[in-house]
Short mmCIF file of C-alpha atoms and ligand atoms in Angstrom, two decimals:
data_model
loop_
_atom_site.label_atom_id
_atom_site.label_comp_id
_atom_site.label_asym_id
_atom_site.label_seq_id
_atom_site.Cartn_x
_atom_site.Cartn_y
_atom_site.Cartn_z
CA MET A 230 23.15 -68.69 -29.27
CA LEU A 231 23.88 -65.17 -28.18
CA VAL A 232 20.26 -64.07 -28.51
CA ARG A 233 19.17 -67.06 -26.53
CA ARG A 234 21.64 -66.33 -23.78
CA LYS A 235 20.46 -62.74 -23.63
CA LEU A 236 16.83 -63.81 -23.44
CA TRP A 237 17.74 -66.05 -20.55
CA VAL A 238 19.51 -63.26 -18.74
CA VAL A 239 16.63 -60.85 -19.26
CA ALA A 240 14.06 -63.43 -18.21
CA ALA A 241 16.04 -64.37 -15.12
CA THR A 242 16.54 -60.73 -14.21
CA ALA A 243 12.83 -60.03 -14.63
CA ALA A 244 11.92 -63.01 -12.49
CA VAL A 245 14.24 -61.93 -9.73
CA LEU A 246 12.91 -58.39 -9.88
CA LEU A 247 9.30 -59.62 -9.69
CA LEU A 248 10.12 -61.75 -6.68
CA MET A 249 11.81 -58.82 -4.98
CA LEU A 250 8.87 -56.54 -5.74
CA ALA A 251 6.44 -59.10 -4.45
CA SER A 252 8.28 -59.35 -1.18
CA GLN A 253 8.36 -55.53 -0.93
CA SER A 254 12.02 -55.67 -0.23
CA ILE A 255 13.04 -53.67 -3.25
CA GLN A 256 14.75 -50.36 -2.76
CA MET A 257 14.53 -48.42 -5.99
CA ARG A 258 17.28 -46.14 -4.87
CA HIS A 259 19.72 -48.99 -4.85
CA LEU A 260 18.84 -49.84 -8.41
CA LEU A 261 19.48 -46.27 -9.43
CA PRO A 262 22.90 -45.18 -8.35
CA LEU A 263 23.09 -42.66 -11.23
CA ASN A 264 24.02 -39.35 -9.71
CA SER A 265 25.05 -40.52 -6.30
CA ARG A 266 27.60 -42.79 -7.93
CA THR A 267 28.88 -39.97 -10.15
CA GLU A 268 29.31 -37.66 -7.20
CA ALA A 269 30.96 -40.22 -5.02
CA SER A 270 33.53 -41.10 -7.63
CA ASN A 271 34.29 -37.53 -8.54
CA ARG A 272 34.30 -35.84 -5.19
CA GLY A 273 37.79 -36.68 -4.04
CA THR A 274 40.66 -34.69 -5.49
CA VAL A 275 42.96 -37.64 -5.09
CA VAL A 276 43.70 -39.09 -8.48
CA GLU A 277 44.10 -42.81 -8.68
CA PRO A 278 46.66 -43.99 -11.20
CA THR A 279 45.02 -45.46 -14.24
CA VAL A 280 46.96 -48.47 -15.34
CA ALA A 281 44.33 -50.08 -17.52
CA PRO A 282 45.51 -50.58 -21.09
CA ALA A 283 43.63 -48.51 -23.64
CA VAL A 284 42.19 -51.54 -25.41
CA GLN A 285 40.52 -53.06 -22.39
CA THR A 286 36.74 -52.77 -22.26
CA PRO A 287 36.06 -50.64 -19.20
CA PRO A 288 33.08 -50.94 -16.92
CA PRO A 289 30.28 -48.61 -18.01
CA PRO A 290 30.95 -45.15 -16.56
CA PRO A 291 28.06 -43.26 -15.00
CA GLY A 292 27.57 -40.99 -18.02
CA THR A 293 26.89 -43.78 -20.50
CA ILE A 294 23.88 -45.23 -18.74
CA ARG A 295 21.55 -43.39 -21.08
CA SER A 296 23.26 -42.59 -24.33
CA GLU A 297 20.99 -41.30 -27.07
CA LYS A 298 23.62 -40.92 -29.74
CA ASP A 299 25.61 -44.04 -29.15
CA GLY A 300 23.88 -47.07 -30.54
CA GLU A 301 26.93 -49.25 -30.23
CA GLU A 302 27.06 -50.08 -26.58
CA VAL A 303 28.59 -53.43 -25.77
CA GLU A 304 26.31 -56.26 -24.76
CA GLU A 305 26.99 -56.19 -21.04
CA GLU A 306 26.06 -52.52 -20.93
CA GLU A 307 22.80 -53.13 -22.74
CA GLU A 308 21.79 -55.65 -20.16
CA GLU A 309 22.51 -53.24 -17.37
CA GLU A 310 20.57 -50.53 -19.15
CA GLU A 311 17.48 -52.68 -19.28
CA GLU A 312 17.62 -53.16 -15.55
CA ASP A 313 18.15 -49.50 -14.94
CA GLU A 314 15.31 -48.49 -17.21
CA GLU A 315 12.87 -50.71 -15.39
CA GLY A 316 13.61 -48.84 -12.23
CA GLU A 317 13.70 -45.45 -13.83
CA GLU A 318 10.14 -45.51 -15.04
CA GLU A 319 8.86 -45.07 -11.54
CA GLU A 320 11.71 -43.21 -9.92
CA THR A 321 12.68 -40.58 -12.46
CA PRO A 322 10.31 -40.34 -15.41
CA VAL A 323 12.17 -37.43 -17.05
CA GLU A 324 15.75 -38.43 -16.40
CA ASP A 325 17.06 -36.28 -19.26
CA PHE A 326 17.06 -33.39 -16.82
CA GLN A 327 19.83 -35.19 -15.01
CA PHE A 328 22.08 -34.95 -18.06
CA PRO A 329 21.39 -31.66 -19.84
CA LYS A 330 23.90 -30.68 -22.50
CA PRO A 331 26.81 -29.09 -20.61
CA CYS A 332 27.53 -26.49 -23.32
CA SER A 333 25.70 -24.73 -26.12
CA CYS A 334 27.71 -26.04 -29.09
CA SER A 335 25.30 -27.58 -31.57
CA ASP A 336 27.28 -30.75 -32.33
CA SER A 337 29.21 -31.79 -29.22
CA CYS A 338 30.67 -30.74 -25.88
CA VAL A 339 33.98 -32.07 -24.55
CA SER A 340 32.59 -32.39 -21.03
CA ASP A 341 29.62 -34.44 -22.17
CA LEU A 342 30.71 -37.84 -20.88
CA ARG A 343 28.13 -39.82 -22.83
CA GLY A 344 29.49 -41.68 -25.80
CA SER A 345 33.10 -42.50 -24.89
CA ALA A 346 33.82 -44.89 -22.07
CA TRP A 347 37.53 -44.53 -22.80
CA PHE A 348 37.31 -40.77 -22.29
CA SER A 349 35.13 -40.81 -19.20
CA MET A 350 37.51 -43.24 -17.50
CA ARG A 351 40.26 -40.66 -17.81
CA TYR A 352 38.51 -37.28 -17.71
CA ASP A 353 37.99 -35.91 -14.21
CA PRO A 354 35.63 -32.91 -14.47
CA ASN A 355 36.60 -31.77 -10.99
CA GLN A 356 40.21 -31.08 -11.90
CA GLU A 357 41.16 -27.42 -11.60
CA PRO A 358 43.69 -26.69 -14.36
CA ILE A 359 44.59 -23.19 -13.13
CA LEU A 360 46.49 -22.27 -9.99
CA ARG A 361 44.40 -19.88 -7.89
CA ALA A 362 45.25 -17.83 -4.84
CA LYS A 363 43.46 -20.45 -2.74
CA ASN A 364 43.67 -24.10 -3.77
CA ASN A 365 42.61 -27.43 -2.42
CA PHE A 366 45.85 -29.27 -3.14
CA ASP A 367 46.08 -33.01 -2.95
CA PRO A 368 49.21 -33.43 -0.80
CA ASP A 369 50.41 -36.56 -2.65
CA ALA A 370 50.16 -34.87 -6.04
CA LEU A 371 52.00 -31.86 -4.66
CA ALA A 372 54.78 -34.01 -3.21
CA TRP A 373 55.16 -35.75 -6.58
CA TRP A 374 55.36 -32.39 -8.35
CA GLN A 375 58.01 -31.12 -5.95
CA GLY A 376 60.20 -34.10 -6.86
CA LEU A 377 60.03 -33.47 -10.64
CA GLN A 378 62.88 -31.01 -10.98
CA ARG A 379 64.69 -30.18 -7.81
CA SER A 380 65.57 -26.57 -7.20
CA GLY A 381 67.35 -25.84 -3.93
CA ASN A 382 64.75 -23.73 -2.24
CA ASP A 383 64.31 -22.35 1.23
CA GLN A 384 60.78 -21.04 0.70
CA THR A 385 57.51 -22.92 0.91
CA LEU A 386 55.01 -23.08 -1.93
CA GLU A 387 52.68 -20.83 0.09
CA GLU A 388 55.34 -18.15 0.47
CA VAL A 389 56.30 -18.30 -3.20
CA MET A 390 52.65 -18.12 -4.28
CA ALA A 391 51.87 -15.22 -1.96
CA LYS A 392 54.66 -13.18 -3.56
CA MET A 393 53.60 -14.23 -7.03
CA PHE A 394 50.03 -13.07 -6.54
CA GLN A 395 51.32 -9.68 -5.49
CA VAL A 396 52.73 -9.32 -9.01
CA VAL A 397 50.21 -11.20 -11.16
CA SER A 398 46.44 -10.82 -10.84
CA PRO A 399 44.38 -13.70 -9.48
CA PRO A 400 42.92 -15.53 -12.49
CA THR A 401 39.37 -14.74 -13.51
CA VAL A 402 38.94 -17.11 -16.47
CA GLU A 403 36.08 -19.56 -16.03
CA THR A 404 37.09 -23.11 -16.86
CA LYS A 405 34.02 -25.17 -15.89
CA PRO A 406 31.44 -25.59 -18.67
CA VAL A 407 28.32 -23.41 -18.73
CA PRO A 408 25.16 -24.47 -20.64
CA THR A 409 25.13 -21.14 -22.52
CA ARG A 410 28.78 -21.28 -23.60
CA CYS A 411 30.33 -22.74 -26.75
CA ARG A 412 34.05 -22.08 -26.44
CA LYS A 413 36.00 -23.47 -29.38
CA CYS A 414 39.74 -23.74 -28.88
CA ALA A 415 42.65 -24.36 -31.19
CA VAL A 416 45.75 -25.92 -29.67
CA VAL A 417 48.59 -25.14 -32.04
CA GLY A 418 51.75 -27.21 -31.73
CA ASN A 419 54.98 -26.30 -33.47
CA SER A 420 55.36 -29.21 -35.87
CA GLY A 421 56.69 -28.78 -39.38
CA ASN A 422 53.47 -30.36 -40.62
CA LEU A 423 51.93 -26.87 -40.44
CA ARG A 424 54.10 -25.72 -43.35
CA ARG A 425 51.96 -25.18 -46.44
CA SER A 426 48.92 -26.39 -44.49
CA GLY A 427 46.93 -23.22 -45.18
CA HIS A 428 45.25 -23.61 -41.77
CA GLY A 429 45.79 -19.95 -40.80
CA LYS A 430 42.19 -18.80 -41.34
CA LEU A 431 40.73 -21.86 -39.64
CA ILE A 432 43.01 -21.45 -36.63
CA ASN A 433 42.13 -17.75 -36.38
CA SER A 434 38.41 -18.58 -36.26
CA HIS A 435 38.62 -20.17 -32.79
CA SER A 436 37.78 -18.30 -29.59
CA PHE A 437 40.89 -19.51 -27.77
CA ILE A 438 44.13 -20.01 -29.67
CA ILE A 439 46.78 -21.73 -27.60
CA ARG A 440 50.42 -21.69 -28.70
CA MET A 441 53.50 -22.86 -26.88
CA ASN A 442 57.20 -22.38 -26.21
CA LYS A 443 59.07 -20.60 -29.01
CA ALA A 444 56.04 -20.39 -31.30
CA THR A 445 56.02 -17.45 -33.66
CA THR A 446 53.45 -16.40 -36.24
CA ARG A 447 55.24 -13.68 -38.18
CA GLY A 448 55.89 -14.85 -41.70
CA PHE A 449 53.74 -17.97 -41.25
CA GLU A 450 50.29 -16.38 -40.88
CA ASN A 451 48.83 -18.26 -43.81
CA ASP A 452 49.63 -21.62 -42.22
CA VAL A 453 49.44 -20.94 -38.48
CA GLY A 454 47.20 -17.84 -38.21
CA ASN A 455 48.13 -14.61 -36.49
CA ARG A 456 45.89 -14.60 -33.41
CA THR A 457 47.01 -15.94 -30.02
CA THR A 458 45.02 -15.87 -26.80
CA HIS A 459 47.20 -18.13 -24.62
CA HIS A 460 50.93 -18.81 -24.82
CA PHE A 461 52.21 -21.78 -22.77
CA LEU A 462 55.84 -21.58 -21.66
CA TYR A 463 58.30 -22.26 -18.86
CA PRO A 464 61.41 -20.27 -17.90
CA GLU A 465 63.75 -22.22 -20.18
CA SER A 466 61.43 -21.79 -23.19
CA ALA A 467 60.21 -18.27 -22.45
CA VAL A 468 59.48 -15.59 -25.03
CA ASP A 469 57.76 -12.20 -24.75
CA VAL A 470 54.06 -12.33 -25.56
CA ASP A 471 51.97 -9.66 -27.26
CA HIS A 472 49.64 -7.30 -25.47
CA GLY A 473 46.30 -9.02 -24.84
CA VAL A 474 47.79 -12.52 -24.77
CA SER A 475 47.68 -14.67 -21.62
CA LEU A 476 51.10 -15.95 -20.68
CA VAL A 477 50.46 -19.41 -19.24
CA LEU A 478 53.31 -20.67 -17.08
CA LEU A 479 53.88 -24.42 -16.89
CA PRO A 480 55.72 -24.71 -13.57
CA PHE A 481 57.91 -27.81 -13.39
CA LYS A 482 59.48 -26.67 -10.11
CA LEU A 483 59.07 -24.12 -7.34
CA ARG A 484 61.82 -22.01 -8.88
CA ASP A 485 59.61 -21.48 -11.95
CA LEU A 486 57.02 -19.65 -9.87
CA GLU A 487 59.77 -17.46 -8.38
CA TRP A 488 61.09 -16.85 -11.88
CA LEU A 489 57.66 -15.64 -13.03
CA THR A 490 57.46 -13.13 -10.19
CA SER A 491 60.99 -11.97 -10.88
CA ALA A 492 60.69 -11.85 -14.68
CA LEU A 493 57.64 -9.58 -14.37
CA SER A 494 59.18 -7.30 -11.72
CA THR A 495 62.79 -7.05 -10.54
CA GLY A 496 64.41 -9.42 -13.01
CA HIS A 497 66.83 -10.72 -10.39
CA ILE A 498 66.50 -14.41 -11.35
CA LYS A 499 68.72 -15.16 -14.31
CA MET A 500 69.31 -18.88 -13.80
CA THR A 501 67.32 -22.04 -13.22
CA TYR A 502 69.29 -25.14 -14.18
CA MET A 503 70.45 -23.02 -17.09
CA ARG A 504 70.58 -19.38 -18.04
CA VAL A 505 67.04 -18.07 -18.64
CA LYS A 506 65.38 -14.88 -19.82
CA ASP A 507 65.45 -12.57 -16.79
CA ARG A 508 62.59 -10.38 -18.04
CA VAL A 509 59.47 -11.37 -19.87
CA VAL A 510 56.95 -9.02 -21.45
CA ALA A 511 53.32 -9.96 -20.72
CA ASP A 512 50.11 -8.43 -19.38
CA LYS A 513 50.30 -9.11 -15.65
CA ASP A 514 46.53 -9.18 -15.35
CA LYS A 515 46.33 -11.96 -17.92
CA VAL A 516 49.04 -14.27 -16.61
CA LEU A 517 47.92 -17.80 -15.69
CA VAL A 518 49.80 -20.61 -13.99
CA VAL A 519 48.95 -24.26 -14.54
CA ASN A 520 48.05 -25.97 -11.28
CA PRO A 521 50.89 -28.29 -10.12
CA VAL A 522 48.28 -30.87 -9.16
CA PHE A 523 47.09 -30.89 -12.77
CA PHE A 524 50.53 -32.20 -13.89
CA LYS A 525 50.02 -35.27 -11.72
CA TYR A 526 46.51 -35.78 -13.05
CA VAL A 527 47.77 -35.72 -16.67
CA HIS A 528 50.65 -38.03 -15.76
CA ASP A 529 48.39 -40.57 -14.00
CA ARG A 530 45.28 -40.55 -16.11
CA TRP A 531 46.37 -39.50 -19.57
CA THR A 532 49.98 -40.48 -20.16
CA GLU A 533 49.47 -43.34 -17.67
CA LEU A 534 52.88 -42.94 -16.04
CA HIS A 535 54.79 -43.13 -19.35
CA GLY A 536 57.81 -40.84 -19.26
CA ARG A 537 58.77 -38.93 -16.13
CA TYR A 538 56.17 -36.25 -16.73
CA PRO A 539 53.99 -35.09 -19.62
CA SER A 540 55.24 -32.77 -22.36
CA THR A 541 54.12 -29.19 -22.92
CA GLY A 542 52.08 -30.35 -25.90
CA MET A 543 50.26 -33.00 -23.90
CA LEU A 544 49.60 -30.65 -20.98
CA ALA A 545 48.23 -28.01 -23.37
CA ILE A 546 45.75 -30.43 -24.95
CA ILE A 547 44.46 -31.74 -21.62
CA PHE A 548 44.31 -28.18 -20.31
CA ALA A 549 42.16 -27.29 -23.32
CA LEU A 550 39.87 -30.27 -22.65
CA HIS A 551 39.26 -28.79 -19.19
CA THR A 552 38.75 -25.20 -20.35
CA CYS A 553 37.00 -25.48 -23.70
CA ASP A 554 33.81 -26.97 -25.10
CA GLN A 555 35.42 -28.08 -28.37
CA VAL A 556 39.10 -28.60 -29.12
CA SER A 557 40.93 -28.61 -32.45
CA VAL A 558 44.56 -29.66 -32.51
CA PHE A 559 47.07 -28.45 -35.10
CA GLY A 560 50.81 -28.84 -35.54
CA TYR A 561 51.41 -32.08 -33.63
CA GLY A 562 53.56 -34.96 -34.79
CA ALA A 563 55.93 -35.40 -37.69
CA ASP A 564 55.49 -33.88 -41.14
CA LYS A 565 54.53 -35.98 -44.16
CA GLN A 566 58.14 -37.04 -44.70
CA GLY A 567 58.35 -38.26 -41.12
CA ASN A 568 60.62 -35.39 -40.03
CA TRP A 569 60.34 -33.88 -36.59
CA HIS A 570 61.13 -30.19 -36.71
CA HIS A 571 59.50 -26.85 -35.97
CA TYR A 572 57.54 -25.10 -38.70
CA TRP A 573 59.87 -22.09 -38.58
CA GLU A 574 63.02 -24.17 -39.01
CA GLU A 575 64.55 -24.59 -42.42
CA ASN A 576 66.61 -27.57 -41.33
CA ARG A 577 64.30 -30.57 -41.51
CA TYR A 578 66.53 -32.48 -39.14
CA ALA A 579 66.55 -29.81 -36.45
CA GLY A 580 64.12 -29.98 -33.54
CA ALA A 581 65.30 -33.03 -31.67
CA PHE A 582 62.40 -32.49 -29.27
CA ARG A 583 61.08 -35.95 -29.88
CA LYS A 584 64.08 -37.43 -28.16
CA THR A 585 63.79 -35.44 -24.95
CA GLY A 586 63.92 -38.58 -22.84
CA VAL A 587 61.70 -37.41 -20.00
CA HIS A 588 58.56 -37.65 -22.15
CA SER A 589 57.10 -40.62 -23.97
CA ALA A 590 56.38 -39.23 -27.42
CA ASP A 591 54.99 -42.51 -28.74
CA PHE A 592 52.49 -42.96 -25.94
CA GLU A 593 51.44 -39.32 -26.07
CA THR A 594 50.90 -39.64 -29.82
CA GLU A 595 48.71 -42.66 -29.20
CA VAL A 596 46.62 -40.79 -26.61
CA ILE A 597 46.12 -37.89 -29.02
CA ARG A 598 45.07 -40.28 -31.81
CA THR A 599 42.59 -41.96 -29.49
CA LEU A 600 41.15 -38.60 -28.40
CA ALA A 601 40.50 -37.90 -32.08
CA LYS A 602 39.05 -41.36 -32.69
CA GLU A 603 36.71 -40.93 -29.72
CA GLY A 604 35.51 -37.61 -31.15
CA LYS A 605 36.90 -35.48 -28.32
CA ILE A 606 39.32 -33.45 -30.43
CA LYS A 607 39.58 -32.63 -34.11
CA LEU A 608 43.10 -33.53 -35.17
CA TYR A 609 44.65 -31.78 -38.17
CA LEU A 610 47.71 -33.73 -39.31
C1 NAG B 911 45.89 -10.63 -38.39
O1 NAG B 911 45.88 -10.34 -39.75
C2 NAG B 911 44.77 -9.56 -40.17
C3 NAG B 911 44.80 -9.47 -41.70
O2 NAG B 911 46.07 -9.14 -42.17
C4 NAG B 911 44.86 -8.19 -39.50
O3 NAG B 911 43.76 -7.38 -39.89
C5 NAG B 911 44.82 -8.39 -38.00
O4 NAG B 911 44.98 -7.16 -37.33
C6 NAG B 911 45.92 -9.35 -37.56
N1 NAG B 911 45.74 -9.66 -36.16
C7 NAG B 911 46.74 -9.75 -35.32
C8 NAG B 911 46.41 -10.09 -33.90
O5 NAG B 911 47.89 -9.57 -35.64
#
């Protein structure tokens, strides 16, 4: 029955195409929206909230129109492909040039949108994860960010940023993929499941090693490695970082940017909503700040408005997806006994971070699992 229906559809499509050709009314360009469609949908910086449930079959995204590796396209997509291919033969005989591999890793590249419709519905390659001296902020995303954690403030974001970039160097790290680059990153969470994992050597072998909050390696090198390239933190979770490590500030409020400036210079800010470290040790020319607009993007597209805003762990993974060509994730979730604690804690029942209220741990866990299932991250549990 199905085959018959498909034959009918193909035959009908062919007939219509022939008629259109015969009447010379066909416009090949309209049959081939490939790149124009990609550009149009990606150009805006405004992020539309994604409310589609993860199980829903999405419309075919631009990148899956020609998928060499993926032989399991759903029926509807196959039918569309046939139409597209008919047009392509004349218009673009060597269309592979339109989708060269975006990175030089032999097996896969995160930013290669072929192969996972789920991923390409969420991943916006135009997002800029790092705050620069000059930014093209989406005003709505910025307004949302400013409402996250209020901090009585008489300065504008521009004023606060101008002062900050007098203390920290403008970022130089390249985030967008380059065809000659294969940047493999390890995102290392703080879960007790790292204990006795023996992942230290594997973690150390990555080019970027991202840790977060109170993470420490001393005494746990065999399980968590001893190299760190990026340490994600915010004022209330701050620690000193070693020479050569990039401190990456996750700003949840304007005050956090002021704190960074202060903590690396005068040390006059000692409070946010609680007492915080007034000084932090870090290379000022390696400091990075996550773009406030990126928080909104992760909230809309990845955690799909679950929780008030995404957790550090979630932000770090999505940051890595926008900075790296391959991403391995360690130290997320509960340990084998189902306990949620940090790997450096003896008390298995410590680390109540799962119940932090503002985040949706269950939904975030589901997103991380799906990223692994879709082949976008390697998840070590
Ligand atoms: C990590 O450990 C190795 C082996 O003990 C040592 O040679 C290396 O200097 C350490 N690296 C860091 C960043 O501590």
